[in-house]
GROMACS .gro file of C-alpha atoms in nm:
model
  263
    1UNK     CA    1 -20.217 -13.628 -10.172
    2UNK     CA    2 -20.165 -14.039 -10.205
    3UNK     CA    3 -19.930 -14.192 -10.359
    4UNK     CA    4 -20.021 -14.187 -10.648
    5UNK     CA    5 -19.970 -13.850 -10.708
    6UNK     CA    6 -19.594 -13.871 -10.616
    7UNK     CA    7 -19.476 -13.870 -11.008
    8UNK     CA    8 -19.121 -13.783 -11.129
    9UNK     CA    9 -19.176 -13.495 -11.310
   10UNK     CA   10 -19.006 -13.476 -11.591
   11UNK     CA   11 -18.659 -13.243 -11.587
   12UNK     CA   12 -18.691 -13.018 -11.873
   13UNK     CA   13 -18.991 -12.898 -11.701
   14UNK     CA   14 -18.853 -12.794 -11.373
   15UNK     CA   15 -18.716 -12.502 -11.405
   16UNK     CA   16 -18.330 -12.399 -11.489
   17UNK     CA   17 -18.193 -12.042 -11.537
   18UNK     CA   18 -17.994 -12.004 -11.825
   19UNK     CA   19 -17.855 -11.706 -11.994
   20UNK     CA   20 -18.074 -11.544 -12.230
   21UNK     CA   21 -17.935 -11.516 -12.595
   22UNK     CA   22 -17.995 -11.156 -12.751
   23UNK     CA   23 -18.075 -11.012 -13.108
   24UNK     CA   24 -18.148 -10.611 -13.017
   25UNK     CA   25 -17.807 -10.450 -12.917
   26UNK     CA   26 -18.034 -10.204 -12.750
   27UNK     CA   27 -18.212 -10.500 -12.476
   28UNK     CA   28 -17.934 -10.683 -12.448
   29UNK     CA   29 -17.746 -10.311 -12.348
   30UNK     CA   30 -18.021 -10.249 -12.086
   31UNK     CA   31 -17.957 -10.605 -11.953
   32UNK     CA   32 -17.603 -10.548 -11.920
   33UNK     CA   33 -17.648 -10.201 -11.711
   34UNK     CA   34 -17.889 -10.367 -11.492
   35UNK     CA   35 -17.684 -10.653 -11.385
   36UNK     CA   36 -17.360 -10.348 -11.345
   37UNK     CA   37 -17.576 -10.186 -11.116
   38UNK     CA   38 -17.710 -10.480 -10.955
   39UNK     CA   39 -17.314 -10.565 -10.881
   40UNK     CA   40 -17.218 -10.242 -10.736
   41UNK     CA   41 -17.538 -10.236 -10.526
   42UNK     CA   42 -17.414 -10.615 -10.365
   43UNK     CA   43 -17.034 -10.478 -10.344
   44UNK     CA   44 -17.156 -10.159 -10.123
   45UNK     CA   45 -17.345 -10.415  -9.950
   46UNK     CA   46 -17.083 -10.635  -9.847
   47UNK     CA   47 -16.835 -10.432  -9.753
   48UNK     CA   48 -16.618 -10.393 -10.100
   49UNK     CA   49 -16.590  -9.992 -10.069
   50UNK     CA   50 -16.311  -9.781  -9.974
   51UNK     CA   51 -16.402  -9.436 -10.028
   52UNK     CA   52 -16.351  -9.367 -10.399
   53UNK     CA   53 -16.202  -9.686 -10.484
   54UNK     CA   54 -16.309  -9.969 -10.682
   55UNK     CA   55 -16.508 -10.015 -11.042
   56UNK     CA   56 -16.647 -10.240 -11.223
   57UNK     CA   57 -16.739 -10.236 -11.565
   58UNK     CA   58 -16.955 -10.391 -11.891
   59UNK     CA   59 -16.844 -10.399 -12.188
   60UNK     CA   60 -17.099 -10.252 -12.462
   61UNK     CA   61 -17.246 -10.486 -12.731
   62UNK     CA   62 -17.333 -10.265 -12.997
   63UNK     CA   63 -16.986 -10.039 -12.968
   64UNK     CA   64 -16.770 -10.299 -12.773
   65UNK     CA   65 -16.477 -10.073 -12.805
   66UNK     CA   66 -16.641  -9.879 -12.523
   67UNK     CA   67 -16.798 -10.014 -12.146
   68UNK     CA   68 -17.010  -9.893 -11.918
   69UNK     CA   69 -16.875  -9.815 -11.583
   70UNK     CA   70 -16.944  -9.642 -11.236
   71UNK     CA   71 -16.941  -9.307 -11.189
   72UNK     CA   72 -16.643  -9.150 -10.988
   73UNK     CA   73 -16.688  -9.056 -10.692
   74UNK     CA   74 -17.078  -9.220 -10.625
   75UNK     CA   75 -17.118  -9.480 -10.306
   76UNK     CA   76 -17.185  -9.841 -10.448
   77UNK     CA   77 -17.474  -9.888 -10.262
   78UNK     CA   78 -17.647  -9.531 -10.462
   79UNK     CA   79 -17.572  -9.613 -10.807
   80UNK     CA   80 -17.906  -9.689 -11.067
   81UNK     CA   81 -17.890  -9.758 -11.395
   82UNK     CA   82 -17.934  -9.387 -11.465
   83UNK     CA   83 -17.613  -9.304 -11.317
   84UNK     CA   84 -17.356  -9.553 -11.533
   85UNK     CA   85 -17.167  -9.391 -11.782
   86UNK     CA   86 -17.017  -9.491 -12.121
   87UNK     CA   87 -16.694  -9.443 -12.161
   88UNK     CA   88 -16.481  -9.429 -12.489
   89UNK     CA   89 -16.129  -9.644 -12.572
   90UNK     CA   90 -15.974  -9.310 -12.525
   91UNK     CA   91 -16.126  -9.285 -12.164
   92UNK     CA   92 -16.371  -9.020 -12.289
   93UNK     CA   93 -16.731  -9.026 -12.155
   94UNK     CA   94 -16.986  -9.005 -12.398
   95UNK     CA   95 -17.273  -9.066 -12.226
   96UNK     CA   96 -17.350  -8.984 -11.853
   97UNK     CA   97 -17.326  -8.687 -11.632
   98UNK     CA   98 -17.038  -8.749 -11.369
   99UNK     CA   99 -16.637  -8.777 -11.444
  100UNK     CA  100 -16.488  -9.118 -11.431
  101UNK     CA  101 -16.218  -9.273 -11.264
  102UNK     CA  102 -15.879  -9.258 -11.421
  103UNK     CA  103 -15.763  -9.606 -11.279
  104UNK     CA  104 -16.100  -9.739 -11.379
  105UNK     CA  105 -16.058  -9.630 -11.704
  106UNK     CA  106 -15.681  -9.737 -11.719
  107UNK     CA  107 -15.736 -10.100 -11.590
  108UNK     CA  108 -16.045 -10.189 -11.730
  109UNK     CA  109 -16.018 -10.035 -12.082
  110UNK     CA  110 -15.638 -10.254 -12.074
  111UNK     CA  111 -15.820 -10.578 -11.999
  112UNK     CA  112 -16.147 -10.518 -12.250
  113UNK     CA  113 -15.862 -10.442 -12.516
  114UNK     CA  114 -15.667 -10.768 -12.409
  115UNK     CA  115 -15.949 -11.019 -12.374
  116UNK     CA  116 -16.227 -10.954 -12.630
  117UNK     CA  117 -16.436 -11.244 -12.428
  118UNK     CA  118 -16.470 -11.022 -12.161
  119UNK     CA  119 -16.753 -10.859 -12.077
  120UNK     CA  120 -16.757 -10.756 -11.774
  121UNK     CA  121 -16.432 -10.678 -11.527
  122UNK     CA  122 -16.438 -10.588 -11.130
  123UNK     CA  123 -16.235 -10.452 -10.910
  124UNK     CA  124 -16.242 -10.321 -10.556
  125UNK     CA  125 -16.041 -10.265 -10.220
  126UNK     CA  126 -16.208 -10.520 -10.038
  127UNK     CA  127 -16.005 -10.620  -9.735
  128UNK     CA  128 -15.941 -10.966  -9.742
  129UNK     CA  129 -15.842 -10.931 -10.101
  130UNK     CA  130 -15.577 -10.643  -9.960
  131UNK     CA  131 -15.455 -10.849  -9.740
  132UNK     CA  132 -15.394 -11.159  -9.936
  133UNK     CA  133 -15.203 -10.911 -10.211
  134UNK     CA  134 -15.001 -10.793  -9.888
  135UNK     CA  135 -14.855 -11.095  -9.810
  136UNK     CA  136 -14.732 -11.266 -10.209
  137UNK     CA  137 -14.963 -11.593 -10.159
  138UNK     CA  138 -15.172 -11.706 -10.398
  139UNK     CA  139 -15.489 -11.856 -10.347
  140UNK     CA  140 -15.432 -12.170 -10.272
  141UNK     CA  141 -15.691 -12.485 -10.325
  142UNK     CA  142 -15.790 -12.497  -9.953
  143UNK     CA  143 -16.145 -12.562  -9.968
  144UNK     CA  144 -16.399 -12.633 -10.272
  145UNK     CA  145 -16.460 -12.267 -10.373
  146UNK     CA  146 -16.129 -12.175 -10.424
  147UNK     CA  147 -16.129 -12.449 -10.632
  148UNK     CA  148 -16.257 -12.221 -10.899
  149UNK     CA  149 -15.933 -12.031 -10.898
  150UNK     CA  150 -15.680 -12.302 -10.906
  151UNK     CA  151 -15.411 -12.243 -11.238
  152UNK     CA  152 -15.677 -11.960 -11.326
  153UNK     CA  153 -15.574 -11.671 -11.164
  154UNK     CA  154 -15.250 -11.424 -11.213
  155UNK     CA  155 -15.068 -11.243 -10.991
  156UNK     CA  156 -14.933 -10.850 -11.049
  157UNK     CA  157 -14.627 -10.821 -10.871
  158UNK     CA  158 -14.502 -10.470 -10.935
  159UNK     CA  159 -14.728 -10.220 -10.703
  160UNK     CA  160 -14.635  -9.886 -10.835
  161UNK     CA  161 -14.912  -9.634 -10.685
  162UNK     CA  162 -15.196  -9.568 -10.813
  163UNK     CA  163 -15.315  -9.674 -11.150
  164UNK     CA  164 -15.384  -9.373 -11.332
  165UNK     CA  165 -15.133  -9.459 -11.617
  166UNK     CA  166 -15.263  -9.687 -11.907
  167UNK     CA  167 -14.918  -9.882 -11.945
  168UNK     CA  168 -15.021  -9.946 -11.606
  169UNK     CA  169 -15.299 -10.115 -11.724
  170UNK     CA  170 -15.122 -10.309 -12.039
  171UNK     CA  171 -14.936 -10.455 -11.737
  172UNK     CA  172 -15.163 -10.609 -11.533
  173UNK     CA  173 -15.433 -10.694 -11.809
  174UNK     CA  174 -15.057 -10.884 -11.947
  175UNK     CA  175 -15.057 -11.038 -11.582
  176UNK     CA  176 -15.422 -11.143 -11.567
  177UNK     CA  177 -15.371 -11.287 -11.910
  178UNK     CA  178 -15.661 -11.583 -12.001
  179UNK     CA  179 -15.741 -11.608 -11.626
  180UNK     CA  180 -16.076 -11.576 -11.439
  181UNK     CA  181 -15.859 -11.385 -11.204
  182UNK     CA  182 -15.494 -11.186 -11.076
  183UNK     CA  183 -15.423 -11.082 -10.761
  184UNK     CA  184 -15.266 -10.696 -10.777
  185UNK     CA  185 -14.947 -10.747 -10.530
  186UNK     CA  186 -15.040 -10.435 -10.270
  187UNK     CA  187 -15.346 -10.342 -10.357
  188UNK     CA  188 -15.630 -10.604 -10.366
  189UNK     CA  189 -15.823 -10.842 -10.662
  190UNK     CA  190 -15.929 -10.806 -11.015
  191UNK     CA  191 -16.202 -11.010 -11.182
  192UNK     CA  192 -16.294 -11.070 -11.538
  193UNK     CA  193 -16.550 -11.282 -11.755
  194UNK     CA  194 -16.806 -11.354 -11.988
  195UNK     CA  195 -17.064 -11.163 -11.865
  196UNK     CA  196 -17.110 -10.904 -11.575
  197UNK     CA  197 -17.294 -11.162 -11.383
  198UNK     CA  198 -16.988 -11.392 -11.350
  199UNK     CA  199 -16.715 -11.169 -11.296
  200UNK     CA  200 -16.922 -11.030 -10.998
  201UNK     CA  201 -16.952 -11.321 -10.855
  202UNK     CA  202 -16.606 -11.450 -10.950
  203UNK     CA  203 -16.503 -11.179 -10.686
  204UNK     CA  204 -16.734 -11.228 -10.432
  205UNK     CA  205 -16.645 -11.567 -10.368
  206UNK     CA  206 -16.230 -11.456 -10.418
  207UNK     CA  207 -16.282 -11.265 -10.186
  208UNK     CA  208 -16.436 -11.475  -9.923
  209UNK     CA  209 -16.187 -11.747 -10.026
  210UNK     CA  210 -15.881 -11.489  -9.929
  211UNK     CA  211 -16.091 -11.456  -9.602
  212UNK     CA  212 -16.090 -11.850  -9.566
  213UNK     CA  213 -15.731 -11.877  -9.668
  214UNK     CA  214 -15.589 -11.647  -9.409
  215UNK     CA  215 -15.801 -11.748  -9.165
  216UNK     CA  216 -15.742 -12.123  -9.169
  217UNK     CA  217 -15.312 -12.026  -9.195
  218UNK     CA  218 -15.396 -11.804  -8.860
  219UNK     CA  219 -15.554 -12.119  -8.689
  220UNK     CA  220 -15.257 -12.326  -8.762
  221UNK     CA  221 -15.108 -12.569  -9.020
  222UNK     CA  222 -15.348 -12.607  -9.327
  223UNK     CA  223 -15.441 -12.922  -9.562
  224UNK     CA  224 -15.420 -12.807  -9.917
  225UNK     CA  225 -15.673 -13.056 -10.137
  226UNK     CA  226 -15.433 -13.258 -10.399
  227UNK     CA  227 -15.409 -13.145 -10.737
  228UNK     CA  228 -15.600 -13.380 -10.933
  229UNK     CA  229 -15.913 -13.368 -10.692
  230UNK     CA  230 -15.814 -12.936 -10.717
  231UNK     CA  231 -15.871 -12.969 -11.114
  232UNK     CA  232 -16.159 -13.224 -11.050
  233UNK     CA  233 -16.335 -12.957 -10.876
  234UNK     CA  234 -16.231 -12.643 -11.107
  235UNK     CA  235 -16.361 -12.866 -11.371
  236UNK     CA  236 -16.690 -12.876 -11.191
  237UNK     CA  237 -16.719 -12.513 -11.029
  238UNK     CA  238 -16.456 -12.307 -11.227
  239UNK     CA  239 -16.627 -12.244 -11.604
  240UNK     CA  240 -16.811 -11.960 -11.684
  241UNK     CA  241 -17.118 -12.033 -11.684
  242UNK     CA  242 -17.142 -12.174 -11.279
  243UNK     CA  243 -17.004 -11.806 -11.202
  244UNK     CA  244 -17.303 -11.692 -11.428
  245UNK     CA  245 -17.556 -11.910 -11.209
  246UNK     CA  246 -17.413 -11.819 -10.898
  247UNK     CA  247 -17.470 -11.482 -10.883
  248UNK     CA  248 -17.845 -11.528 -11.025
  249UNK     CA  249 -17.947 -11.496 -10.660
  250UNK     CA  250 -17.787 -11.296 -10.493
  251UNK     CA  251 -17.948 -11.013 -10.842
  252UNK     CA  252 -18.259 -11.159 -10.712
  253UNK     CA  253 -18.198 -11.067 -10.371
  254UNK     CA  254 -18.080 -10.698 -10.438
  255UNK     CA  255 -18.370 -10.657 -10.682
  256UNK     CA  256 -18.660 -10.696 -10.455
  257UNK     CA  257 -18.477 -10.509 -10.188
  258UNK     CA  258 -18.328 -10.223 -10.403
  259UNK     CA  259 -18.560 -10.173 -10.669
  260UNK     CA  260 -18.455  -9.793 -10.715
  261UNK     CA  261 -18.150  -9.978 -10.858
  262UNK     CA  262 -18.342  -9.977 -11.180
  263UNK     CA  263 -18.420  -9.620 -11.273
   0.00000   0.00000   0.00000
């Protein structure tokens, strides 16, 4: 190699992931169960499961008055595309062989209803999201990720056991309203977005910014960053489409080392 040979090349030739627009209901519905299973697969990986609990779900495009969802019952780290199940408005599955969960279906068929943009929705007991609901705080704009949450995430105040009951679910889809995000006072996070990829991810990093958050308030006195650098940042890491792109590799990741995933 000389010199020479050290050219810019040219940026639209390098390559850039960007979401792939769709025109058969029946790829892009494939696509969409992939990246749910993908999801659970990286939640039973890092730590998101608590027996029974937790679900996240994708919205169908050709009948988007139903989503897909995880079967009841079936470890994250198991599930394959195989296994998801389609479930009705009236929390009826019509396709799929296992039973689904009631608060799944109460939560998540409430926020589909409420936010038409929303594809996909998560939600799990992870533990630093428990504890963060345990103790009223917000997340506050301690370090740059959280910085995707600031003014974009609720907060559900009124714990009332488990959430089998669909008013339930009016409730806190009311409390997540337009937000990326709402904490559910007692009982851990809740995600929602354009696409499964994003509100994956968008819980992911919550989660590890709850972790930061009451970590850095056990250590001792903590420096919030101010609120116009706080929307600054949002600005740059908060929109849909960076919670799209940051969970591209971390499906990589679980693809080449769970390729049963797929089946």
């Amino acid at each position: 190699m000389s010199r020479e040979d050290l050219v810019p090349i040219p940026e639209e030739e390098l390559i850039f992931r960007l979401p792939v627009p769709f025109t058969d209901p029946a790829i892009e519905r494939r696509h969409r169960k992939e990246r749910l299973a993908a999801a659970l697969r990286l939640f039973g990986r890092f730590g998101f499961e608590e027996g029974v609990a937790g679900h996240i779900t994708a919205r169908d495009p050709e009948f988007p008055d139903h989503f897909w969802v995880n079967p009841f019952g079936m470890s994250f780290k198991h599930v394959k595309v195989s296994d998801l199940l389609l479930v009705n408005h009236n929390g009826h599955v019509v396709q799929g062989r296992h039973r689904v969960n009631r608060a799944a279906f109460a939560i998540h068929s409430a926020v589909h209803a409420a936010r038409p943009d929303a594809v996909g929705a998560a939600h799990s007991h992870s533990v630093y999201g428990k504890a963060l609901s345990a103790t009223g705080q917000r997340l506050e704009p301690l370090t740059q990720d959280a910085c995707a949450f600031y003014e974009d995430h609720g907060c559900y105040e009124n714990y009332s056991g488990v959430a089998n009951d669909p008013e339930e679910g009016r409730r806190i889809a009311e409390a997540l309203g337009g937000h990326k995000a709402v904490i559910l006072r007692n009982h851990g996070l809740l995600t929602a977005a354009g696409s499964v990829d994003a509100a994956a991810y968008w819980f992911i990093t919550m989660e590890r910014s709850a972790q930061a958050q009451l970590a850095a308030k056990a250590a001792g006195p903590t420096i919030q960053i101010p609120h116009e650098e706080a929307k600054v940042t949002y600005a740059q890491v908060g929109f849909d489409l960076a919670g799209w792109f940051q969970f591209q590799p971390l499906f990589d990741q679980i693809s080449r080392t769970d390729p049963d995933l797929f089946d």
